[in-house]
Amino acid sequence: MRERLRSAGRVTLGVAIGAATAFLDLCFVIVAGLTVGASWIWPRAREIVVPPVLAGARSLAGLERRRVVRYLGGVEEHEFTGWQAMRYLALRWVVGLLGLFVLFLLGFGLAVTGSMLLAWTTGFPWSFVESGGRVTWETVALAAIPGAVLLYLDLVGIAGVAGLDRALVRRILGPTANALLQRRVSELSESRALVVEAVDGERRRIERDLHDGVQQRLVALGMLLGRARRSQSPDKTAELLVQAHEESQQALHELREVSWRVYPAALDQQGLAAALENVADRSPVPVELDFALAGRPPRNVEAVAYFVVCEAVTNAAKHAGAHRVDVTISQSDKMIHVRIADDGVGGADASGGGLAGLARRVAALDGSFAVVSPAGGGTTITAELPCE
């Protein structure tokens, strides 16, 4: 509620500032139109006059766009030409004056309401009442319903003017359809490169784990079994078989870890909640899981969310010295929110191999990824994944 009131106040302030600058826009459009129009019949004068006029239009339109971005939101930065700025200012003052009219009605209505309530509580005459000049509770009751309706219409009007302001900036000063298409193609090309890099990095990591871990365990297991076969001492044979059994168990454990990193069977068969519960059960650090998804998200989103949690929990256990990890999976609108927080030593390097790989996985889905890890203050990893 408090945030909504703060947002409504910010929008009202933005519309009020826009109403004030409408007069500046109108004056600039009139002066610039007369100046450019007068110089149009003389090419030499046109070359001298037009550039500074367009530069002034760009500056004034830039100020208007910053106002819209700061107070009204919903507008992205984009380069625009001087003629675009002139076209924007030629229409902008109309929206500004409309906002001034709506704000005037709101202020007038509040003034009437305030004076009526003051006259009612104090018993002073009220100039809006012609007969007797006194305000009674019947007068207040009769004015309450139409006053509430007018207040609602004023608030809707302010929201409408704010929407017009945003639409005007997006329509005239925003990127064109071709620019949006080129930007999207560039983003997709970058995402494709990130996906290829992430998959290649994960493949190298699995190969390294198999070569340096499982393969070496199996070689040691074979040597122990060979020595046991050649041994003439029953005690020595029994000791070597015990070591061989331990090596086989360790090799099996490491092989299971590698297979889990490739793609866990629980994620495919039972979904994200079951896979994360397995992660929590296998973690040497206590993991508190808060899973609040109503339905099952798409498979690619599930996989990325799983790997983010799995990598973060592993890092908390191996490198952060954490005693507790809190994992929260929630959803709002069409976004999946993943948050992993530990009470470790902090100081995690977001550009390191594991975290950078997670950032690339998240970026491939057009999601956002952030790491907050001050020294001594624990580590919090967040990822937001679109699921549409």
Short mmCIF file of N, CA, C and O in Angstrom, two decimals, residues 219-234 236-237 240-241:
data_model
loop_
_atom_site.label_atom_id
_atom_site.label_comp_id
_atom_site.label_asym_id
_atom_site.label_seq_id
_atom_site.Cartn_x
_atom_site.Cartn_y
_atom_site.Cartn_z
N VAL A 219 41.49 -46.66 -12.20
CA VAL A 219 42.87 -47.16 -12.37
C VAL A 219 43.41 -47.68 -11.03
O VAL A 219 44.01 -48.77 -10.95
N ALA A 220 43.19 -46.90 -9.96
CA ALA A 220 43.63 -47.33 -8.63
C ALA A 220 42.92 -48.62 -8.21
O ALA A 220 43.53 -49.52 -7.60
N LEU A 221 41.63 -48.73 -8.55
CA LEU A 221 40.87 -49.94 -8.22
C LEU A 221 41.47 -51.16 -8.93
O LEU A 221 41.64 -52.23 -8.33
N GLY A 222 41.79 -51.00 -10.21
CA GLY A 222 42.40 -52.11 -10.94
C GLY A 222 43.74 -52.52 -10.37
O GLY A 222 44.06 -53.72 -10.27
N MET A 223 44.56 -51.54 -9.98
CA MET A 223 45.87 -51.85 -9.39
C MET A 223 45.70 -52.59 -8.07
O MET A 223 46.44 -53.54 -7.78
N LEU A 224 44.75 -52.15 -7.24
CA LEU A 224 44.53 -52.82 -5.96
C LEU A 224 44.06 -54.26 -6.16
O LEU A 224 44.52 -55.18 -5.46
N LEU A 225 43.15 -54.48 -7.11
CA LEU A 225 42.69 -55.84 -7.38
C LEU A 225 43.81 -56.71 -7.93
O LEU A 225 43.93 -57.91 -7.58
N GLY A 226 44.68 -56.11 -8.78
CA GLY A 226 45.81 -56.87 -9.30
C GLY A 226 46.79 -57.27 -8.20
O GLY A 226 47.27 -58.42 -8.15
N ARG A 227 47.05 -56.35 -7.31
CA ARG A 227 47.95 -56.64 -6.19
C ARG A 227 47.32 -57.70 -5.28
O ARG A 227 48.02 -58.56 -4.74
N ALA A 228 46.01 -57.64 -5.10
CA ALA A 228 45.34 -58.64 -4.26
C ALA A 228 45.44 -60.04 -4.88
O ALA A 228 45.62 -61.03 -4.16
N ARG A 229 45.32 -60.10 -6.22
CA ARG A 229 45.43 -61.41 -6.87
C ARG A 229 46.83 -61.98 -6.73
O ARG A 229 47.03 -63.19 -6.60
N ARG A 230 47.87 -61.10 -6.80
CA ARG A 230 49.25 -61.59 -6.74
C ARG A 230 49.73 -61.81 -5.31
O ARG A 230 50.78 -62.39 -5.09
N SER A 231 49.02 -61.30 -4.34
CA SER A 231 49.48 -61.40 -2.96
C SER A 231 49.40 -62.85 -2.45
O SER A 231 48.44 -63.57 -2.73
N GLN A 232 50.44 -63.24 -1.70
CA GLN A 232 50.47 -64.59 -1.12
C GLN A 232 49.97 -64.59 0.32
O GLN A 232 49.74 -65.66 0.90
N SER A 233 49.84 -63.39 0.90
CA SER A 233 49.41 -63.29 2.29
C SER A 233 47.90 -63.07 2.37
O SER A 233 47.38 -62.11 1.77
N PRO A 234 47.15 -63.92 3.09
CA PRO A 234 45.70 -63.70 3.22
C PRO A 234 45.36 -62.36 3.88
O PRO A 234 44.40 -61.69 3.49
N LYS A 236 47.18 -59.57 3.82
CA LYS A 236 47.44 -58.49 2.87
C LYS A 236 46.37 -58.45 1.79
O LYS A 236 45.92 -57.36 1.37
N THR A 237 45.92 -59.65 1.38
CA THR A 237 44.86 -59.71 0.36
C THR A 237 43.57 -59.07 0.89
O THR A 237 42.90 -58.31 0.18
N LEU A 240 43.94 -55.30 0.91
CA LEU A 240 43.85 -54.72 -0.43
C LEU A 240 42.41 -54.75 -0.94
O LEU A 240 41.97 -53.81 -1.63
N LEU A 241 41.67 -55.80 -0.61
CA LEU A 241 40.27 -55.87 -1.04
C LEU A 241 39.43 -54.79 -0.36
O LEU A 241 38.51 -54.22 -0.97
#
